[in-house]
Amino acid sequence: TGVQTCALPISIRAGDTIYILTSHGLQELSVAAGNGRATVTFTSDPDFVVASVPRLGTVAAKGTLKASALQVKVGCGPAIRCTGSAVLSLGNSGAVARAKFAIAAGKAKTLSLALTTSGRKLLASLKGRPVTAKLTIKLLGGQTRTYRLRFSPEPAPPAHAK
């Protein structure tokens, strides 16, 4: 019992949040005061502590449909690489497009979400009308966030007269 002190070499930046994994999920424990240093105090022996969880930066509000994929630009926060998955859904249709990704810390990347078979059929039925869909991004070791994303499906080619 009592306060335990332990000095470990860690890669942490000033301002990074340190979390503890509890039965209720991740909970904030402390914030690093300086680069490479952090002080945490436990009242009981923890099972697991996480320093620096991935965070998304900016996520574009508009996507672009190219061939059989929807492209959307996503940024990763400055502390740690973002690895995860993205799923696009429209109404109650389920997954329209999906992708797995890895983005370097502090960088942005255009994700290419591959259209599902049902997604291709659904988008073809929209005949080029702009739509707002739900983009759900789940980060490995981090949060799951949902965004609204606007895009226009490609209009169907004109029918040729016989």
Tab-separated table of C-alpha atoms in Angstrom:
chain	number	residue	atom	x	y	z
A	1	THR	CA	0.000	0.000	0.000
A	2	GLY	CA	1.000	3.644	-0.203
A	3	VAL	CA	2.318	5.616	-3.166
A	4	GLN	CA	4.561	3.687	-5.554
A	5	THR	CA	7.136	5.485	-7.715
A	6	CYS	CA	8.586	4.041	-10.877
A	7	ALA	CA	10.739	5.742	-13.516
A	8	LEU	CA	10.452	4.216	-16.962
A	9	PRO	CA	11.743	5.574	-20.254
A	10	ILE	CA	8.659	6.560	-22.226
A	11	SER	CA	8.018	8.357	-25.471
A	12	ILE	CA	5.575	11.032	-24.388
A	13	ARG	CA	5.231	14.700	-25.227
A	14	ALA	CA	4.247	17.577	-22.998
A	15	GLY	CA	0.469	17.846	-22.968
A	16	ASP	CA	-0.184	14.170	-23.870
A	17	THR	CA	-2.933	12.596	-21.802
A	18	ILE	CA	-2.310	9.380	-19.887
A	19	TYR	CA	-5.264	7.035	-19.502
A	20	ILE	CA	-6.018	4.033	-17.333
A	21	LEU	CA	-8.111	1.143	-18.606
A	22	THR	CA	-10.886	0.356	-16.122
A	23	SER	CA	-13.960	-1.842	-16.307
A	24	HIS	CA	-15.751	1.313	-17.552
A	25	GLY	CA	-13.286	1.893	-20.431
A	26	LEU	CA	-10.446	4.395	-20.778
A	27	GLN	CA	-10.416	7.147	-18.157
A	28	GLU	CA	-8.098	10.142	-18.002
A	29	LEU	CA	-5.430	9.755	-15.327
A	30	SER	CA	-2.864	12.514	-15.857
A	31	VAL	CA	-1.300	14.895	-18.387
A	32	ALA	CA	2.440	14.867	-19.157
A	33	ALA	CA	4.129	18.009	-17.839
A	34	GLY	CA	7.215	17.672	-20.042
A	35	ASN	CA	8.661	15.694	-22.938
A	36	GLY	CA	9.663	12.180	-21.880
A	37	ARG	CA	8.318	12.639	-18.324
A	38	ALA	CA	5.020	11.991	-16.654
A	39	THR	CA	3.852	11.605	-13.081
A	40	VAL	CA	0.949	9.355	-12.200
A	41	THR	CA	-0.375	8.307	-8.813
A	42	PHE	CA	-2.352	5.112	-8.288
A	43	THR	CA	-4.548	4.377	-5.308
A	44	SER	CA	-4.693	0.699	-6.313
A	45	ASP	CA	-2.596	-1.553	-8.540
A	46	PRO	CA	-3.806	-1.015	-12.139
A	47	ASP	CA	-4.056	-3.780	-14.731
A	48	PHE	CA	-3.091	-1.593	-17.677
A	49	VAL	CA	-2.058	2.015	-18.352
A	50	VAL	CA	-2.042	3.695	-21.770
A	51	ALA	CA	0.026	6.763	-22.549
A	52	SER	CA	-0.967	8.625	-25.681
A	53	VAL	CA	-3.962	7.182	-27.484
A	54	PRO	CA	-4.443	7.951	-31.171
A	55	ARG	CA	-6.702	10.867	-32.063
A	56	LEU	CA	-8.118	11.927	-35.372
A	57	GLY	CA	-7.336	15.369	-36.686
A	58	THR	CA	-9.558	16.823	-39.374
A	59	VAL	CA	-12.006	14.715	-41.356
A	60	ALA	CA	-13.299	16.164	-44.636
A	61	ALA	CA	-17.018	16.919	-44.834
A	62	LYS	CA	-17.088	16.010	-48.540
A	63	GLY	CA	-16.060	12.816	-50.265
A	64	THR	CA	-15.370	12.027	-53.901
A	65	LEU	CA	-16.614	8.935	-55.674
A	66	LYS	CA	-14.003	7.543	-58.082
A	67	ALA	CA	-14.572	4.258	-59.905
A	68	SER	CA	-15.481	1.696	-57.226
A	69	ALA	CA	-14.266	3.635	-54.168
A	70	LEU	CA	-15.197	6.682	-52.136
A	71	GLN	CA	-12.273	8.937	-51.282
A	72	VAL	CA	-12.175	11.102	-48.172
A	73	LYS	CA	-9.308	13.003	-46.573
A	74	VAL	CA	-8.587	12.187	-42.910
A	75	GLY	CA	-5.935	13.674	-40.620
A	76	CYS	CA	-4.221	12.076	-37.634
A	77	GLY	CA	-3.414	13.944	-34.404
A	78	PRO	CA	0.187	14.849	-33.568
A	79	ALA	CA	0.997	12.353	-30.796
A	80	ILE	CA	0.729	8.835	-32.235
A	81	ARG	CA	0.007	7.019	-35.499
A	82	CYS	CA	-3.670	6.361	-36.291
A	83	THR	CA	-4.577	2.825	-37.347
A	84	GLY	CA	-8.142	1.692	-37.769
A	85	SER	CA	-11.126	1.140	-40.012
A	86	ALA	CA	-13.712	3.328	-41.728
A	87	VAL	CA	-17.250	2.341	-42.734
A	88	LEU	CA	-19.662	4.420	-44.801
A	89	SER	CA	-23.380	3.765	-44.381
A	90	LEU	CA	-26.458	5.351	-45.884
A	91	GLY	CA	-29.746	5.192	-43.985
A	92	ASN	CA	-30.506	1.624	-42.900
A	93	SER	CA	-28.603	0.114	-45.821
A	94	GLY	CA	-25.638	-1.171	-43.812
A	95	ALA	CA	-22.082	-0.768	-45.087
A	96	VAL	CA	-21.890	1.008	-48.452
A	97	ALA	CA	-18.078	1.215	-48.435
A	98	ARG	CA	-15.244	0.263	-46.080
A	99	ALA	CA	-11.481	0.499	-45.611
A	100	LYS	CA	-8.671	-0.195	-43.164
A	101	PHE	CA	-6.008	2.465	-42.793
A	102	ALA	CA	-2.798	3.651	-41.136
A	103	ILE	CA	-1.894	7.349	-41.017
A	104	ALA	CA	1.358	8.715	-39.620
A	105	ALA	CA	1.118	11.024	-36.582
A	106	GLY	CA	0.570	14.633	-37.610
A	107	LYS	CA	-0.180	13.717	-41.247
A	108	ALA	CA	-3.274	13.566	-43.452
A	109	LYS	CA	-4.154	10.908	-45.987
A	110	THR	CA	-6.862	10.346	-48.568
A	111	LEU	CA	-8.613	7.119	-47.630
A	112	SER	CA	-10.089	5.008	-50.397
A	113	LEU	CA	-13.162	3.163	-49.104
A	114	ALA	CA	-14.017	0.250	-51.411
A	115	LEU	CA	-17.696	0.095	-52.346
A	116	THR	CA	-19.517	-3.055	-51.290
A	117	THR	CA	-21.693	-4.905	-53.828
A	118	SER	CA	-24.846	-3.564	-52.176
A	119	GLY	CA	-23.219	-0.118	-52.017
A	120	ARG	CA	-22.630	-0.088	-55.789
A	121	LYS	CA	-26.266	-1.015	-56.435
A	122	LEU	CA	-27.581	1.582	-53.980
A	123	LEU	CA	-25.432	4.399	-55.371
A	124	ALA	CA	-26.415	3.492	-58.952
A	125	SER	CA	-30.076	3.835	-57.950
A	126	LEU	CA	-29.466	7.411	-56.745
A	127	LYS	CA	-28.726	8.560	-60.321
A	128	GLY	CA	-26.187	11.214	-59.366
A	129	ARG	CA	-28.231	12.922	-56.629
A	130	PRO	CA	-26.041	14.330	-53.828
A	131	VAL	CA	-26.376	12.435	-50.544
A	132	THR	CA	-25.307	12.746	-46.934
A	133	ALA	CA	-23.983	9.516	-45.466
A	134	LYS	CA	-22.605	8.431	-42.110
A	135	LEU	CA	-18.850	7.817	-41.902
A	136	THR	CA	-17.826	5.817	-38.821
A	137	ILE	CA	-14.117	5.729	-38.012
A	138	LYS	CA	-12.825	3.334	-35.375
A	139	LEU	CA	-9.262	3.821	-34.147
A	140	LEU	CA	-7.278	0.899	-32.808
A	141	GLY	CA	-6.604	1.774	-29.152
A	142	GLY	CA	-8.681	4.917	-29.414
A	143	GLN	CA	-12.186	6.132	-29.990
A	144	THR	CA	-14.959	5.458	-32.463
A	145	ARG	CA	-16.319	8.628	-34.068
A	146	THR	CA	-19.124	9.227	-36.539
A	147	TYR	CA	-19.137	12.029	-39.119
A	148	ARG	CA	-21.557	13.286	-41.756
A	149	LEU	CA	-20.093	13.054	-45.232
A	150	ARG	CA	-21.571	14.573	-48.417
A	151	PHE	CA	-20.844	13.234	-51.875
A	152	SER	CA	-22.470	12.852	-55.283
A	153	PRO	CA	-22.683	9.441	-56.915
A	154	GLU	CA	-21.771	9.382	-60.607
A	155	PRO	CA	-24.882	9.728	-62.735
A	156	ALA	CA	-25.831	6.702	-64.789
A	157	PRO	CA	-24.676	6.907	-68.415
A	158	PRO	CA	-27.387	8.104	-70.842
A	159	ALA	CA	-29.362	5.403	-72.605
A	160	HIS	CA	-28.564	5.195	-76.320
A	161	ALA	CA	-31.383	5.317	-78.852
A	162	LYS	CA	-31.696	2.193	-81.003
